[in-house]
Amino acid sequence: MVNSPREVIGSVLKYRGTSYNSNYIDSQVAGGKIAVQQNLALLANQVRLFDSTHYLKAFAIGDVWVAVGWISDVLPAVKHMSNVAVVVPKSGASLWADLWAIPAASRLETKQIGGRVRGAFPLIHQWIEFCLQTARALPFKQEVIPSASPSALESTLVKLPEELFKGKPSLDTNLIAGVPPTEILARCEFLEPLFEATLSDYEWLVTNLQKSTPVLINKMQHYMSSLIFS
């Protein structure tokens, strides 16, 4: 399983029927932090390795039966494996997105007459519209890019010609154009920033888990420290 507190603790929160973005664990989760900590310990007993770099290698050589990871890692890896299925759980999963931002226009301070206004390039909107065209989503649908086009979250999925997949091994998955079915997608969540108090709860959970499961020791602790002090 990936070595990420948001994913590890988040999976327990989803298991207990709450959100990845729960900021009040003691009041939003039945049994509070103690119950979450107990479930974390049960989960850790089933995990061979918490590592975000080599976790798929352990899966590829048959050292583990199930790997929990990010789609951008998983899809390229499973193309070289047989008898493998990629499944988004019915309870939902975490979502994230790469974003393009257009800076707000601002006037540069200058003593010269007619100081120029700094803003977005005039053709930026045409560029974004071009990139969001249906045809531009083809690399995502063919898994050339291991993720999903943002248009797939809102638009009707288009069935691709069968010729595109002739001679290619089919992947057993519940993903459709990189996106889980509608009923599962509704339970997925974009990860949001957590309160400082919640990050302290995460650190407490990780520290207590380390006492019974030393495999988590270094990287998770370093990750939590970087979240709290950044």
PDB file of C-alpha atoms in Angstrom:
ATOM      1  CA  MET A   1       0.000   0.000   0.000  1.00  0.00           C
ATOM      2  CA  VAL A   2       1.197   3.515  -0.731  1.00  0.00           C
ATOM      3  CA  ASN A   3       3.002   5.227   2.129  1.00  0.00           C
ATOM      4  CA  SER A   4       0.635   8.191   2.475  1.00  0.00           C
ATOM      5  CA  PRO A   5      -1.216   9.090   5.684  1.00  0.00           C
ATOM      6  CA  ARG A   6      -4.042  10.688   3.681  1.00  0.00           C
ATOM      7  CA  GLU A   7      -4.586   7.412   1.827  1.00  0.00           C
ATOM      8  CA  VAL A   8      -3.965   5.001   4.721  1.00  0.00           C
ATOM      9  CA  ILE A   9      -5.986   6.882   7.334  1.00  0.00           C
ATOM     10  CA  GLY A  10      -8.441   8.000   4.649  1.00  0.00           C
ATOM     11  CA  SER A  11      -9.196   4.380   3.737  1.00  0.00           C
ATOM     12  CA  VAL A  12     -10.081   3.696   7.375  1.00  0.00           C
ATOM     13  CA  LEU A  13     -12.289   6.790   7.500  1.00  0.00           C
ATOM     14  CA  LYS A  14     -14.099   5.594   4.349  1.00  0.00           C
ATOM     15  CA  TYR A  15     -14.433   2.124   5.899  1.00  0.00           C
ATOM     16  CA  ARG A  16     -16.112   3.721   8.911  1.00  0.00           C
ATOM     17  CA  GLY A  17     -18.522   5.622   6.677  1.00  0.00           C
ATOM     18  CA  THR A  18     -16.995   9.095   6.884  1.00  0.00           C
ATOM     19  CA  SER A  19     -14.982  11.322   4.560  1.00  0.00           C
ATOM     20  CA  TYR A  20     -11.329  11.551   3.562  1.00  0.00           C
ATOM     21  CA  ASN A  21     -11.692  15.204   4.504  1.00  0.00           C
ATOM     22  CA  SER A  22     -13.082  14.680   8.026  1.00  0.00           C
ATOM     23  CA  ASN A  23     -11.623  17.439  10.196  1.00  0.00           C
ATOM     24  CA  TYR A  24     -13.298  16.430  13.470  1.00  0.00           C
ATOM     25  CA  ILE A  25     -12.431  12.754  13.898  1.00  0.00           C
ATOM     26  CA  ASP A  26     -13.599  12.517  17.506  1.00  0.00           C
ATOM     27  CA  SER A  27     -17.065  13.885  16.698  1.00  0.00           C
ATOM     28  CA  GLN A  28     -17.512  12.684  13.095  1.00  0.00           C
ATOM     29  CA  VAL A  29     -16.357   9.082  13.578  1.00  0.00           C
ATOM     30  CA  ALA A  30     -18.106   6.679  15.921  1.00  0.00           C
ATOM     31  CA  GLY A  31     -15.615   5.903  18.672  1.00  0.00           C
ATOM     32  CA  GLY A  32     -13.336   8.789  17.656  1.00  0.00           C
ATOM     33  CA  LYS A  33      -9.572   8.481  17.299  1.00  0.00           C
ATOM     34  CA  ILE A  34      -9.418   5.327  19.404  1.00  0.00           C
ATOM     35  CA  ALA A  35     -11.721   3.460  17.023  1.00  0.00           C
ATOM     36  CA  VAL A  36      -9.760   4.731  14.003  1.00  0.00           C
ATOM     37  CA  GLN A  37      -6.507   3.670  15.644  1.00  0.00           C
ATOM     38  CA  GLN A  38      -7.855   0.167  16.262  1.00  0.00           C
ATOM     39  CA  ASN A  39      -8.934  -0.158  12.624  1.00  0.00           C
ATOM     40  CA  LEU A  40      -5.544   1.136  11.484  1.00  0.00           C
ATOM     41  CA  ALA A  41      -3.831  -1.588  13.482  1.00  0.00           C
ATOM     42  CA  LEU A  42      -6.071  -4.240  11.895  1.00  0.00           C
ATOM     43  CA  LEU A  43      -5.286  -2.825   8.437  1.00  0.00           C
ATOM     44  CA  ALA A  44      -1.542  -2.718   9.123  1.00  0.00           C
ATOM     45  CA  ASN A  45      -1.581  -6.409  10.061  1.00  0.00           C
ATOM     46  CA  GLN A  46      -2.761  -7.186   6.519  1.00  0.00           C
ATOM     47  CA  VAL A  47      -0.245  -4.943   4.741  1.00  0.00           C
ATOM     48  CA  ARG A  48       3.085  -6.408   3.664  1.00  0.00           C
ATOM     49  CA  LEU A  49       4.691  -3.050   2.817  1.00  0.00           C
ATOM     50  CA  PHE A  50       3.874   0.653   3.071  1.00  0.00           C
ATOM     51  CA  ASP A  51       5.928   2.204   0.299  1.00  0.00           C
ATOM     52  CA  SER A  52       5.080   4.633  -2.493  1.00  0.00           C
ATOM     53  CA  THR A  53       7.992   3.592  -4.733  1.00  0.00           C
ATOM     54  CA  HIS A  54       8.271  -0.205  -4.690  1.00  0.00           C
ATOM     55  CA  TYR A  55       4.769  -1.342  -3.743  1.00  0.00           C
ATOM     56  CA  LEU A  56       3.927  -2.507  -7.273  1.00  0.00           C
ATOM     57  CA  LYS A  57       7.159  -4.497  -7.530  1.00  0.00           C
ATOM     58  CA  ALA A  58       6.026  -6.626  -4.604  1.00  0.00           C
ATOM     59  CA  PHE A  59       2.724  -7.173  -6.422  1.00  0.00           C
ATOM     60  CA  ALA A  60       4.381  -7.989  -9.755  1.00  0.00           C
ATOM     61  CA  ILE A  61       6.535 -10.775  -8.310  1.00  0.00           C
ATOM     62  CA  GLY A  62       3.594 -12.321  -6.458  1.00  0.00           C
ATOM     63  CA  ASP A  63       4.760 -11.324  -2.977  1.00  0.00           C
ATOM     64  CA  VAL A  64       1.333  -9.788  -2.330  1.00  0.00           C
ATOM     65  CA  TRP A  65      -2.098 -10.463  -3.784  1.00  0.00           C
ATOM     66  CA  VAL A  66      -3.534  -6.938  -3.701  1.00  0.00           C
ATOM     67  CA  ALA A  67      -1.901  -3.533  -4.166  1.00  0.00           C
ATOM     68  CA  VAL A  68      -3.565  -0.265  -3.178  1.00  0.00           C
ATOM     69  CA  GLY A  69      -2.142   2.645  -5.135  1.00  0.00           C
ATOM     70  CA  TRP A  70      -2.601   5.575  -7.470  1.00  0.00           C
ATOM     71  CA  ILE A  71      -4.000   5.048 -10.947  1.00  0.00           C
ATOM     72  CA  SER A  72      -1.080   6.925 -12.526  1.00  0.00           C
ATOM     73  CA  ASP A  73       1.199   4.184 -11.129  1.00  0.00           C
ATOM     74  CA  VAL A  74      -1.128   1.225 -11.502  1.00  0.00           C
ATOM     75  CA  LEU A  75      -2.318   1.459 -15.110  1.00  0.00           C
ATOM     76  CA  PRO A  76       1.149   1.596 -16.728  1.00  0.00           C
ATOM     77  CA  ALA A  77       2.349  -1.281 -14.500  1.00  0.00           C
ATOM     78  CA  VAL A  78      -0.514  -3.710 -15.105  1.00  0.00           C
ATOM     79  CA  LYS A  79      -0.071  -3.527 -18.876  1.00  0.00           C
ATOM     80  CA  HIS A  80       2.889  -5.858 -18.366  1.00  0.00           C
ATOM     81  CA  MET A  81       1.007  -8.297 -16.111  1.00  0.00           C
ATOM     82  CA  SER A  82      -1.524 -11.042 -16.746  1.00  0.00           C
ATOM     83  CA  ASN A  83      -4.507 -12.141 -14.651  1.00  0.00           C
ATOM     84  CA  VAL A  84      -4.738  -8.724 -13.002  1.00  0.00           C
ATOM     85  CA  ALA A  85      -7.823  -6.575 -12.383  1.00  0.00           C
ATOM     86  CA  VAL A  86      -7.908  -2.854 -11.587  1.00  0.00           C
ATOM     87  CA  VAL A  87     -10.874  -1.957  -9.403  1.00  0.00           C
ATOM     88  CA  VAL A  88     -12.074   1.232  -7.755  1.00  0.00           C
ATOM     89  CA  PRO A  89     -13.784   0.133  -4.500  1.00  0.00           C
ATOM     90  CA  LYS A  90     -17.547   0.557  -4.155  1.00  0.00           C
ATOM     91  CA  SER A  91     -16.974   2.839  -1.156  1.00  0.00           C
ATOM     92  CA  GLY A  92     -15.150   5.339  -3.404  1.00  0.00           C
ATOM     93  CA  ALA A  93     -11.572   6.570  -3.604  1.00  0.00           C
ATOM     94  CA  SER A  94      -9.551   9.760  -3.470  1.00  0.00           C
ATOM     95  CA  LEU A  95      -9.402  12.113  -6.445  1.00  0.00           C
ATOM     96  CA  TRP A  96      -6.883  14.741  -7.462  1.00  0.00           C
ATOM     97  CA  ALA A  97      -6.370  16.908 -10.538  1.00  0.00           C
ATOM     98  CA  ASP A  98      -3.659  18.831 -12.339  1.00  0.00           C
ATOM     99  CA  LEU A  99      -4.796  22.411 -12.731  1.00  0.00           C
ATOM    100  CA  TRP A 100      -4.110  25.305 -15.058  1.00  0.00           C
ATOM    101  CA  ALA A 101      -4.441  28.710 -13.459  1.00  0.00           C
ATOM    102  CA  ILE A 102      -4.860  32.105 -15.139  1.00  0.00           C
ATOM    103  CA  PRO A 103      -3.287  34.834 -12.965  1.00  0.00           C
ATOM    104  CA  ALA A 104      -5.497  37.818 -12.211  1.00  0.00           C
ATOM    105  CA  ALA A 105      -4.596  40.935 -14.233  1.00  0.00           C
ATOM    106  CA  SER A 106      -2.485  43.444 -12.308  1.00  0.00           C
ATOM    107  CA  ARG A 107      -1.120  46.879 -13.181  1.00  0.00           C
ATOM    108  CA  LEU A 108       2.650  47.164 -12.939  1.00  0.00           C
ATOM    109  CA  GLU A 109       3.944  50.109 -10.947  1.00  0.00           C
ATOM    110  CA  THR A 110       5.852  52.445 -13.237  1.00  0.00           C
ATOM    111  CA  LYS A 111       6.573  56.148 -13.541  1.00  0.00           C
ATOM    112  CA  GLN A 112       6.269  55.989 -17.304  1.00  0.00           C
ATOM    113  CA  ILE A 113       3.134  57.325 -18.929  1.00  0.00           C
ATOM    114  CA  GLY A 114       0.677  54.637 -19.963  1.00  0.00           C
ATOM    115  CA  GLY A 115       2.007  51.832 -17.742  1.00  0.00           C
ATOM    116  CA  ARG A 116       1.070  48.499 -19.345  1.00  0.00           C
ATOM    117  CA  VAL A 117      -1.430  46.108 -17.818  1.00  0.00           C
ATOM    118  CA  ARG A 118      -0.254  42.572 -17.153  1.00  0.00           C
ATOM    119  CA  GLY A 119      -2.859  39.885 -17.767  1.00  0.00           C
ATOM    120  CA  ALA A 120      -3.610  36.576 -19.434  1.00  0.00           C
ATOM    121  CA  PHE A 121      -2.402  35.902 -22.977  1.00  0.00           C
ATOM    122  CA  PRO A 122      -5.277  36.829 -25.352  1.00  0.00           C
ATOM    123  CA  LEU A 123      -5.453  33.309 -26.852  1.00  0.00           C
ATOM    124  CA  ILE A 124      -5.477  31.405 -23.550  1.00  0.00           C
ATOM    125  CA  HIS A 125      -9.231  30.700 -23.641  1.00  0.00           C
ATOM    126  CA  GLN A 126      -8.998  29.350 -27.196  1.00  0.00           C
ATOM    127  CA  TRP A 127      -6.145  27.072 -26.055  1.00  0.00           C
ATOM    128  CA  ILE A 128      -8.175  25.696 -23.140  1.00  0.00           C
ATOM    129  CA  GLU A 129     -11.203  25.098 -25.382  1.00  0.00           C
ATOM    130  CA  PHE A 130      -8.938  23.297 -27.865  1.00  0.00           C
ATOM    131  CA  CYS A 131      -7.528  21.029 -25.136  1.00  0.00           C
ATOM    132  CA  LEU A 132     -11.020  20.176 -23.854  1.00  0.00           C
ATOM    133  CA  GLN A 133     -12.364  19.071 -27.230  1.00  0.00           C
ATOM    134  CA  THR A 134     -13.767  15.531 -27.288  1.00  0.00           C
ATOM    135  CA  ALA A 135     -11.111  14.368 -29.742  1.00  0.00           C
ATOM    136  CA  ARG A 136      -8.343  15.566 -27.418  1.00  0.00           C
ATOM    137  CA  ALA A 137      -9.556  13.110 -24.765  1.00  0.00           C
ATOM    138  CA  LEU A 138      -8.544  10.125 -26.921  1.00  0.00           C
ATOM    139  CA  PRO A 139      -5.121   9.599 -25.225  1.00  0.00           C
ATOM    140  CA  PHE A 140      -6.915   9.363 -21.859  1.00  0.00           C
ATOM    141  CA  LYS A 141      -9.451   6.863 -23.200  1.00  0.00           C
ATOM    142  CA  GLN A 142      -6.725   4.719 -24.737  1.00  0.00           C
ATOM    143  CA  GLU A 143      -4.747   4.924 -21.468  1.00  0.00           C
ATOM    144  CA  VAL A 144      -1.813   6.559 -23.265  1.00  0.00           C
ATOM    145  CA  ILE A 145      -2.047   9.018 -20.371  1.00  0.00           C
ATOM    146  CA  PRO A 146      -2.871   7.038 -17.189  1.00  0.00           C
ATOM    147  CA  SER A 147      -5.686   9.235 -15.911  1.00  0.00           C
ATOM    148  CA  ALA A 148      -8.970  10.737 -17.086  1.00  0.00           C
ATOM    149  CA  SER A 149      -9.855  13.840 -19.038  1.00  0.00           C
ATOM    150  CA  PRO A 150     -11.808  16.336 -16.872  1.00  0.00           C
ATOM    151  CA  SER A 151     -14.586  16.285 -19.473  1.00  0.00           C
ATOM    152  CA  ALA A 152     -15.204  12.616 -18.592  1.00  0.00           C
ATOM    153  CA  LEU A 153     -16.516  13.667 -15.166  1.00  0.00           C
ATOM    154  CA  GLU A 154     -19.441  15.579 -16.653  1.00  0.00           C
ATOM    155  CA  SER A 155     -20.065  14.514 -20.246  1.00  0.00           C
ATOM    156  CA  THR A 156     -21.585  11.367 -21.726  1.00  0.00           C
ATOM    157  CA  LEU A 157     -18.912   8.769 -22.366  1.00  0.00           C
ATOM    158  CA  VAL A 158     -18.279   8.069 -26.043  1.00  0.00           C
ATOM    159  CA  LYS A 159     -17.731   4.466 -27.151  1.00  0.00           C
ATOM    160  CA  LEU A 160     -14.475   4.147 -29.058  1.00  0.00           C
ATOM    161  CA  PRO A 161     -14.139   2.217 -32.323  1.00  0.00           C
ATOM    162  CA  GLU A 162     -13.204  -1.429 -31.723  1.00  0.00           C
ATOM    163  CA  GLU A 163     -10.381  -1.094 -34.272  1.00  0.00           C
ATOM    164  CA  LEU A 164      -8.394   0.929 -31.742  1.00  0.00           C
ATOM    165  CA  PHE A 165      -8.183  -2.071 -29.413  1.00  0.00           C
ATOM    166  CA  LYS A 166      -7.556  -4.891 -31.870  1.00  0.00           C
ATOM    167  CA  GLY A 167      -4.511  -6.918 -30.900  1.00  0.00           C
ATOM    168  CA  LYS A 168      -4.304  -5.254 -27.474  1.00  0.00           C
ATOM    169  CA  PRO A 169      -4.940  -7.195 -24.259  1.00  0.00           C
ATOM    170  CA  SER A 170      -8.154  -6.189 -22.513  1.00  0.00           C
ATOM    171  CA  LEU A 171      -7.932  -5.074 -18.893  1.00  0.00           C
ATOM    172  CA  ASP A 172     -10.427  -6.396 -16.362  1.00  0.00           C
ATOM    173  CA  THR A 173     -11.562  -3.166 -14.674  1.00  0.00           C
ATOM    174  CA  ASN A 174     -14.597  -1.151 -13.637  1.00  0.00           C
ATOM    175  CA  LEU A 175     -13.005   2.025 -15.048  1.00  0.00           C
ATOM    176  CA  ILE A 176     -14.713   3.576 -18.069  1.00  0.00           C
ATOM    177  CA  ALA A 177     -12.433   5.989 -19.963  1.00  0.00           C
ATOM    178  CA  GLY A 178     -10.365   6.230 -16.794  1.00  0.00           C
ATOM    179  CA  VAL A 179     -13.369   7.064 -14.613  1.00  0.00           C
ATOM    180  CA  PRO A 180     -15.254   4.727 -12.232  1.00  0.00           C
ATOM    181  CA  PRO A 181     -18.984   4.077 -12.775  1.00  0.00           C
ATOM    182  CA  THR A 182     -21.329   6.919 -11.828  1.00  0.00           C
ATOM    183  CA  GLU A 183     -22.530   5.338  -8.572  1.00  0.00           C
ATOM    184  CA  ILE A 184     -18.925   4.845  -7.378  1.00  0.00           C
ATOM    185  CA  LEU A 185     -17.727   8.219  -8.677  1.00  0.00           C
ATOM    186  CA  ALA A 186     -20.407   9.859  -6.512  1.00  0.00           C
ATOM    187  CA  ARG A 187     -18.644   8.402  -3.436  1.00  0.00           C
ATOM    188  CA  CYS A 188     -15.159   9.518  -4.539  1.00  0.00           C
ATOM    189  CA  GLU A 189     -13.715  12.708  -3.068  1.00  0.00           C
ATOM    190  CA  PHE A 190     -11.176  15.327  -4.050  1.00  0.00           C
ATOM    191  CA  LEU A 191      -8.656  15.631  -1.218  1.00  0.00           C
ATOM    192  CA  GLU A 192      -8.951  18.960   0.591  1.00  0.00           C
ATOM    193  CA  PRO A 193      -6.519  20.697   2.991  1.00  0.00           C
ATOM    194  CA  LEU A 194      -6.898  19.568   6.602  1.00  0.00           C
ATOM    195  CA  PHE A 195      -7.022  21.755   9.710  1.00  0.00           C
ATOM    196  CA  GLU A 196      -3.855  21.975  11.803  1.00  0.00           C
ATOM    197  CA  ALA A 197      -5.654  20.221  14.662  1.00  0.00           C
ATOM    198  CA  THR A 198      -6.560  17.377  12.291  1.00  0.00           C
ATOM    199  CA  LEU A 199      -2.932  17.048  11.160  1.00  0.00           C
ATOM    200  CA  SER A 200      -2.058  16.659  14.846  1.00  0.00           C
ATOM    201  CA  ASP A 201      -4.639  13.859  15.076  1.00  0.00           C
ATOM    202  CA  TYR A 202      -3.018  12.197  12.042  1.00  0.00           C
ATOM    203  CA  GLU A 203       0.403  12.454  13.690  1.00  0.00           C
ATOM    204  CA  TRP A 204      -1.009  10.882  16.865  1.00  0.00           C
ATOM    205  CA  LEU A 205      -2.538   8.034  14.848  1.00  0.00           C
ATOM    206  CA  VAL A 206       0.693   7.383  12.941  1.00  0.00           C
ATOM    207  CA  THR A 207       2.812   7.530  16.114  1.00  0.00           C
ATOM    208  CA  ASN A 208       0.570   5.045  17.922  1.00  0.00           C
ATOM    209  CA  LEU A 209       0.508   2.769  14.900  1.00  0.00           C
ATOM    210  CA  GLN A 210       4.311   2.762  14.797  1.00  0.00           C
ATOM    211  CA  LYS A 211       4.412   1.310  18.307  1.00  0.00           C
ATOM    212  CA  SER A 212       2.711  -1.858  17.079  1.00  0.00           C
ATOM    213  CA  THR A 213       3.782  -1.721  13.404  1.00  0.00           C
ATOM    214  CA  PRO A 214       7.368  -0.445  12.992  1.00  0.00           C
ATOM    215  CA  VAL A 215       7.143  -0.842   9.193  1.00  0.00           C
ATOM    216  CA  LEU A 216       5.609   2.641   9.007  1.00  0.00           C
ATOM    217  CA  ILE A 217       8.283   4.317  11.044  1.00  0.00           C
ATOM    218  CA  ASN A 218      10.412   6.736   9.014  1.00  0.00           C
ATOM    219  CA  LYS A 219       8.720   7.906   5.855  1.00  0.00           C
ATOM    220  CA  MET A 220       5.267   8.512   7.295  1.00  0.00           C
ATOM    221  CA  GLN A 221       6.669  10.457  10.243  1.00  0.00           C
ATOM    222  CA  HIS A 222       8.732  12.611   7.881  1.00  0.00           C
ATOM    223  CA  TYR A 223       5.670  13.151   5.666  1.00  0.00           C
ATOM    224  CA  MET A 224       3.520  14.274   8.603  1.00  0.00           C
ATOM    225  CA  SER A 225       6.233  16.674   9.784  1.00  0.00           C
ATOM    226  CA  SER A 226       6.413  18.284   6.357  1.00  0.00           C
ATOM    227  CA  LEU A 227       2.630  18.760   6.328  1.00  0.00           C
ATOM    228  CA  ILE A 228       2.539  20.367   9.768  1.00  0.00           C
ATOM    229  CA  PHE A 229       5.458  22.737   9.306  1.00  0.00           C
ATOM    230  CA  SER A 230       5.055  23.662   5.620  1.00  0.00           C
TER     231      SER A 230
END
